[in-house]
Amino acid sequence: MRPIVIAANWKMNTTPADAGDLARTIASRTRVAGVTRVICPPYVSLATVRDALVGEDVAVGAQNVHHEPAGAYTGEVSTAMLAGLATWVILGHSERRAYFGETDALIGKKLDRAVAAGLRPILCVGEVLADREAGREIAVVDAQLRGALDGRDAAALAAAGIVIAYEPVWAIGTGRTASAADAAAMADAIRASLVALGWGSVAEATPVLYGGSVTAANVGDILGQPSVDGALIGGASLKPDEMAAIAASAGITAAARGLAS
Ligand code: 13P
């Protein structure tokens, strides 16, 4: 049975002075049976958020990690530095790809490093608008998955609890969401890609999240799709009212799937 996951990606928002209160407020307002909750603050707030969440069943994630274990990489953060601070990590976010030149090959190396460190990866994939308008969104996402996952051990990635997040670039921060049917179709396509990569039954067991302008208003339709297992939330994840309603919706999905008991 795949879990229902709601993951907050705060991106480059909040400061250590306010992140703890925000995390605590969100945690207290999103307690819903059967839903796995993750908050991914900026690196500098990981410790604050971890401390704020003591006693709450909310995991802390990093938004990125470097692929090398240590060395002369000014400004970067290694998996060893995240020990005790984060248990999840977002990898290959489209903003990392677009603004920091991350390639599928690099993201694959980060996956290896994250898994070796016992971090649970959220691997992000998604097409730009021109790809969707040209009808090649599935081919683009398939190539991203292949580029990051080909040759890697599906069993090890499954044991690490890998989650795939489908985030169409044109839907991120734009207020424009993929239709629930399009999100579901891509989740199915992602699992088909995993099968083609030799993942076998691990493909069906891999959670696929949707991300891109998720709000309380649209999450219900998206989570109503049996192939979609949760959401990666940007802008709305900074708003406790939104997160409370998103979690409530996720709880309905969890109950419907028999996860809530
Ligand atoms: P928005 O929810 O702000 O569109 O961001 C989505 C996202 O990129 C989450 O990783």
Short mmCIF file of C-alpha atoms and ligand atoms in Angstrom, two decimals:
data_model
loop_
_atom_site.label_atom_id
_atom_site.label_comp_id
_atom_site.label_asym_id
_atom_site.label_seq_id
_atom_site.Cartn_x
_atom_site.Cartn_y
_atom_site.Cartn_z
CA MET A 1 0.00 0.00 0.00
CA ARG A 2 1.45 3.36 -1.01
CA PRO A 3 1.44 6.14 1.60
CA ILE A 4 -0.28 9.49 1.16
CA VAL A 5 2.39 12.20 1.46
CA ILE A 6 2.01 15.94 1.79
CA ALA A 7 5.36 17.67 1.54
CA ALA A 8 5.90 21.39 2.08
CA ASN A 9 8.67 22.94 0.01
CA TRP A 10 9.28 26.35 1.52
CA LYS A 11 11.89 27.18 -1.14
CA MET A 12 13.84 30.39 -0.31
CA ASN A 13 11.24 31.67 2.14
CA THR A 14 11.16 32.09 5.94
CA THR A 15 14.07 32.88 8.26
CA PRO A 16 15.36 31.01 11.31
CA ALA A 17 13.51 33.61 13.38
CA ASP A 18 10.08 32.63 12.05
CA ALA A 19 10.47 29.10 10.67
CA GLY A 20 9.95 27.35 14.01
CA ASP A 21 6.63 29.02 14.72
CA LEU A 22 5.41 28.36 11.22
CA ALA A 23 6.41 24.70 11.39
CA ARG A 24 4.73 24.26 14.76
CA THR A 25 1.53 25.91 13.57
CA ILE A 26 1.40 23.82 10.43
CA ALA A 27 2.12 20.63 12.38
CA SER A 28 -0.64 21.30 14.88
CA ARG A 29 -3.17 22.02 12.13
CA THR A 30 -2.38 19.07 9.86
CA ARG A 31 -2.71 16.13 12.23
CA VAL A 32 -4.68 13.71 10.09
CA ALA A 33 -4.68 9.93 10.30
CA GLY A 34 -2.91 8.09 7.52
CA VAL A 35 -1.06 11.07 6.05
CA THR A 36 2.73 11.35 5.99
CA ARG A 37 3.80 14.96 6.52
CA VAL A 38 7.13 16.49 5.55
CA ILE A 39 8.37 20.08 5.88
CA CYS A 40 11.37 21.18 3.81
CA PRO A 41 12.66 24.54 5.06
CA PRO A 42 15.84 26.28 3.88
CA TYR A 43 19.05 24.71 5.20
CA VAL A 44 19.60 27.44 7.76
CA SER A 45 16.26 26.68 9.40
CA LEU A 46 16.56 22.88 9.51
CA ALA A 47 17.68 22.80 13.14
CA THR A 48 15.02 25.27 14.22
CA VAL A 49 12.30 23.33 12.45
CA ARG A 50 13.55 20.00 13.76
CA ASP A 51 13.43 21.39 17.31
CA ALA A 52 10.00 22.93 16.74
CA LEU A 53 8.64 19.59 15.60
CA VAL A 54 9.77 17.48 18.57
CA GLY A 55 6.81 15.34 19.58
CA GLU A 56 5.07 15.85 16.23
CA ASP A 57 4.92 13.14 13.60
CA VAL A 58 6.25 15.44 10.90
CA ALA A 59 9.48 14.70 9.04
CA VAL A 60 12.02 17.35 8.12
CA GLY A 61 13.50 17.45 4.63
CA ALA A 62 16.25 19.39 2.90
CA GLN A 63 15.60 21.00 -0.47
CA ASN A 64 18.82 19.77 -2.05
CA VAL A 65 22.14 18.14 -1.22
CA HIS A 66 25.55 17.96 -2.87
CA HIS A 67 26.62 14.80 -4.67
CA GLU A 68 30.14 14.66 -3.20
CA PRO A 69 30.75 13.63 0.41
CA ALA A 70 33.00 16.60 1.27
CA GLY A 71 35.54 18.93 -0.25
CA ALA A 72 36.15 22.27 -1.93
CA TYR A 73 32.55 23.12 -2.89
CA THR A 74 32.00 26.57 -1.48
CA GLY A 75 28.47 27.19 -0.36
CA GLU A 76 27.36 23.58 -0.67
CA VAL A 77 25.90 21.15 1.88
CA SER A 78 26.75 17.45 2.15
CA THR A 79 24.67 14.53 3.35
CA ALA A 80 26.87 14.24 6.45
CA MET A 81 25.96 17.82 7.37
CA LEU A 82 22.28 16.90 7.20
CA ALA A 83 22.63 14.02 9.67
CA GLY A 84 20.34 14.66 12.60
CA LEU A 85 18.71 17.59 10.82
CA ALA A 86 16.77 16.05 7.96
CA THR A 87 15.48 12.60 7.02
CA TRP A 88 14.12 13.48 3.58
CA VAL A 89 15.63 15.40 0.66
CA ILE A 90 14.14 16.96 -2.47
CA LEU A 91 16.29 16.23 -5.53
CA GLY A 92 16.11 17.57 -9.07
CA HIS A 93 13.57 20.27 -8.42
CA SER A 94 12.87 22.16 -11.64
CA GLU A 95 14.22 25.36 -10.06
CA ARG A 96 17.52 23.54 -9.42
CA ARG A 97 17.50 22.31 -13.00
CA ALA A 98 16.60 25.71 -14.51
CA TYR A 99 18.64 28.11 -12.36
CA PHE A 100 21.55 25.96 -11.23
CA GLY A 101 22.10 23.77 -14.25
CA GLU A 102 21.33 20.44 -12.60
CA THR A 103 21.31 17.62 -15.12
CA ASP A 104 19.72 14.20 -14.89
CA ALA A 105 23.18 12.65 -14.53
CA LEU A 106 24.02 14.93 -11.61
CA ILE A 107 20.66 14.24 -9.98
CA GLY A 108 21.40 10.52 -10.28
CA LYS A 109 24.64 11.04 -8.36
CA LYS A 110 22.77 12.98 -5.70
CA LEU A 111 20.32 10.09 -5.43
CA ASP A 112 23.18 7.68 -4.79
CA ARG A 113 24.60 9.96 -2.12
CA ALA A 114 21.22 10.49 -0.46
CA VAL A 115 20.40 6.79 -0.38
CA ALA A 116 23.83 5.95 1.04
CA ALA A 117 23.18 8.46 3.82
CA GLY A 118 19.76 7.03 4.62
CA LEU A 119 17.89 10.08 3.36
CA ARG A 120 14.49 9.55 1.76
CA PRO A 121 14.56 11.17 -1.69
CA ILE A 122 11.77 13.04 -3.44
CA LEU A 123 12.87 12.96 -7.08
CA CYS A 124 11.23 15.77 -9.06
CA VAL A 125 10.44 15.53 -12.75
CA GLY A 126 8.29 17.59 -15.09
CA GLU A 127 8.06 19.16 -18.52
CA VAL A 128 8.10 22.81 -19.59
CA LEU A 129 5.12 24.33 -21.36
CA ALA A 130 6.58 23.98 -24.85
CA ASP A 131 6.96 20.25 -24.27
CA ARG A 132 3.35 19.86 -23.22
CA GLU A 133 2.09 21.98 -26.09
CA ALA A 134 4.08 19.79 -28.46
CA GLY A 135 2.59 16.65 -26.87
CA ARG A 136 5.94 15.35 -25.69
CA GLU A 137 5.47 15.62 -21.92
CA ILE A 138 5.58 11.87 -21.36
CA ALA A 139 8.75 11.50 -23.45
CA VAL A 140 10.42 14.35 -21.53
CA VAL A 141 9.57 12.92 -18.13
CA ASP A 142 10.60 9.45 -19.27
CA ALA A 143 13.98 10.85 -20.34
CA GLN A 144 14.40 12.57 -16.96
CA LEU A 145 13.64 9.34 -15.13
CA ARG A 146 15.97 7.36 -17.35
CA GLY A 147 18.73 9.94 -16.96
CA ALA A 148 18.58 9.87 -13.19
CA LEU A 149 17.64 6.23 -12.54
CA ASP A 150 19.03 4.03 -15.31
CA GLY A 151 21.56 1.58 -13.93
CA ARG A 152 20.59 2.29 -10.35
CA ASP A 153 19.34 -0.38 -7.96
CA ALA A 154 15.55 -0.20 -7.76
CA ALA A 155 15.49 -2.33 -4.62
CA ALA A 156 17.90 0.05 -2.86
CA LEU A 157 15.89 3.07 -3.95
CA ALA A 158 12.69 1.38 -2.81
CA ALA A 159 14.28 0.53 0.53
CA ALA A 160 15.19 4.21 0.87
CA GLY A 161 11.52 5.02 0.30
CA ILE A 162 11.99 6.97 -2.92
CA VAL A 163 9.06 9.17 -3.91
CA ILE A 164 8.65 10.69 -7.37
CA ALA A 165 7.10 14.15 -7.65
CA TYR A 166 5.57 15.14 -10.96
CA GLU A 167 5.83 18.92 -11.14
CA PRO A 168 5.03 20.37 -14.57
CA VAL A 169 7.20 23.48 -14.78
CA TRP A 170 4.39 25.55 -16.28
CA ALA A 171 2.26 24.88 -13.20
CA ILE A 172 4.84 25.90 -10.58
CA GLY A 173 4.07 29.23 -8.97
CA THR A 174 1.78 30.20 -11.84
CA GLY A 175 -1.64 29.47 -10.38
CA ARG A 176 -2.16 27.13 -13.31
CA THR A 177 -2.58 23.49 -12.27
CA ALA A 178 -2.49 20.32 -14.32
CA SER A 179 -5.94 18.80 -14.54
CA ALA A 180 -6.48 15.89 -12.21
CA ALA A 181 -6.75 13.64 -15.25
CA ASP A 182 -3.41 14.91 -16.63
CA ALA A 183 -1.73 14.41 -13.26
CA ALA A 184 -3.10 10.87 -13.09
CA ALA A 185 -2.06 10.10 -16.65
CA MET A 186 1.48 11.25 -15.88
CA ALA A 187 1.59 9.21 -12.67
CA ASP A 188 0.67 6.15 -14.73
CA ALA A 189 3.29 7.07 -17.33
CA ILE A 190 5.92 7.48 -14.62
CA ARG A 191 5.22 3.97 -13.32
CA ALA A 192 5.36 2.65 -16.88
CA SER A 193 8.79 4.28 -17.24
CA LEU A 194 9.91 2.63 -14.01
CA VAL A 195 8.73 -0.75 -15.30
CA ALA A 196 10.67 -0.13 -18.52
CA LEU A 197 13.72 0.58 -16.35
CA GLY A 198 13.34 -2.88 -14.85
CA TRP A 199 11.75 -1.88 -11.58
CA GLY A 200 9.10 -4.61 -11.76
CA SER A 201 6.67 -4.58 -8.85
CA VAL A 202 8.62 -1.74 -7.18
CA ALA A 203 7.11 0.61 -9.78
CA GLU A 204 3.57 0.03 -8.54
CA ALA A 205 4.71 0.47 -4.93
CA THR A 206 6.45 3.82 -5.62
CA PRO A 207 4.48 6.87 -4.47
CA VAL A 208 3.97 9.57 -7.09
CA LEU A 209 3.09 13.06 -5.88
CA TYR A 210 1.79 16.00 -7.87
CA GLY A 211 3.20 19.50 -7.46
CA GLY A 212 2.41 22.80 -9.16
CA SER A 213 0.08 25.46 -7.72
CA VAL A 214 -1.53 22.98 -5.35
CA THR A 215 -4.00 24.71 -3.05
CA ALA A 216 -6.85 23.73 -0.77
CA ALA A 217 -9.19 24.46 -3.66
CA ASN A 218 -7.71 22.01 -6.16
CA VAL A 219 -6.05 19.30 -4.06
CA GLY A 220 -9.22 17.26 -3.62
CA ASP A 221 -9.57 16.54 -7.34
CA ILE A 222 -5.90 15.67 -7.65
CA LEU A 223 -5.84 13.34 -4.65
CA GLY A 224 -9.06 11.76 -5.87
CA GLN A 225 -6.96 10.10 -8.58
CA PRO A 226 -5.98 6.60 -7.46
CA SER A 227 -2.54 6.82 -9.10
CA VAL A 228 -1.60 10.08 -7.32
CA ASP A 229 -0.35 9.65 -3.76
CA GLY A 230 0.01 13.15 -2.42
CA ALA A 231 1.29 16.62 -3.13
CA LEU A 232 4.49 18.65 -3.09
CA ILE A 233 3.36 22.11 -2.15
CA GLY A 234 5.21 25.40 -2.65
CA GLY A 235 3.45 28.72 -2.12
CA ALA A 236 0.48 27.31 -0.22
CA SER A 237 2.81 25.46 2.17
CA LEU A 238 3.66 28.78 3.83
CA LYS A 239 0.00 29.33 4.75
CA PRO A 240 -1.34 27.35 7.72
CA ASP A 241 -4.98 27.69 6.60
CA GLU A 242 -4.12 26.22 3.23
CA MET A 243 -2.06 23.43 4.75
CA ALA A 244 -4.82 22.55 7.19
CA ALA A 245 -7.32 22.19 4.37
CA ILE A 246 -4.86 20.30 2.17
CA ALA A 247 -4.16 17.87 5.00
CA ALA A 248 -7.87 17.38 5.63
CA SER A 249 -8.31 16.52 1.97
CA ALA A 250 -5.36 14.14 2.10
CA GLY A 251 -6.96 12.54 5.14
CA ILE A 252 -10.13 11.81 3.16
CA THR A 253 -8.00 10.12 0.50
CA ALA A 254 -6.09 8.17 3.15
CA ALA A 255 -9.34 6.97 4.72
CA ALA A 256 -10.76 5.99 1.34
CA ARG A 257 -7.63 3.94 0.66
CA GLY A 258 -7.77 2.23 4.04
CA LEU A 259 -4.65 3.96 5.37
CA ALA A 260 -6.23 5.91 8.21
CA SER A 261 -6.72 3.27 10.89
P1 13P B 1 3.92 26.05 -6.05
O1 13P B 1 3.00 25.20 -5.20
O2 13P B 1 4.23 27.37 -5.46
O3 13P B 1 3.43 26.10 -7.47
O4 13P B 1 5.32 25.27 -6.09
C1 13P B 1 5.32 23.93 -6.40
C2 13P B 1 6.68 23.40 -6.17
O5 13P B 1 7.61 23.71 -6.89
C3 13P B 1 6.89 22.52 -5.01
O6 13P B 1 8.15 21.93 -5.05
#
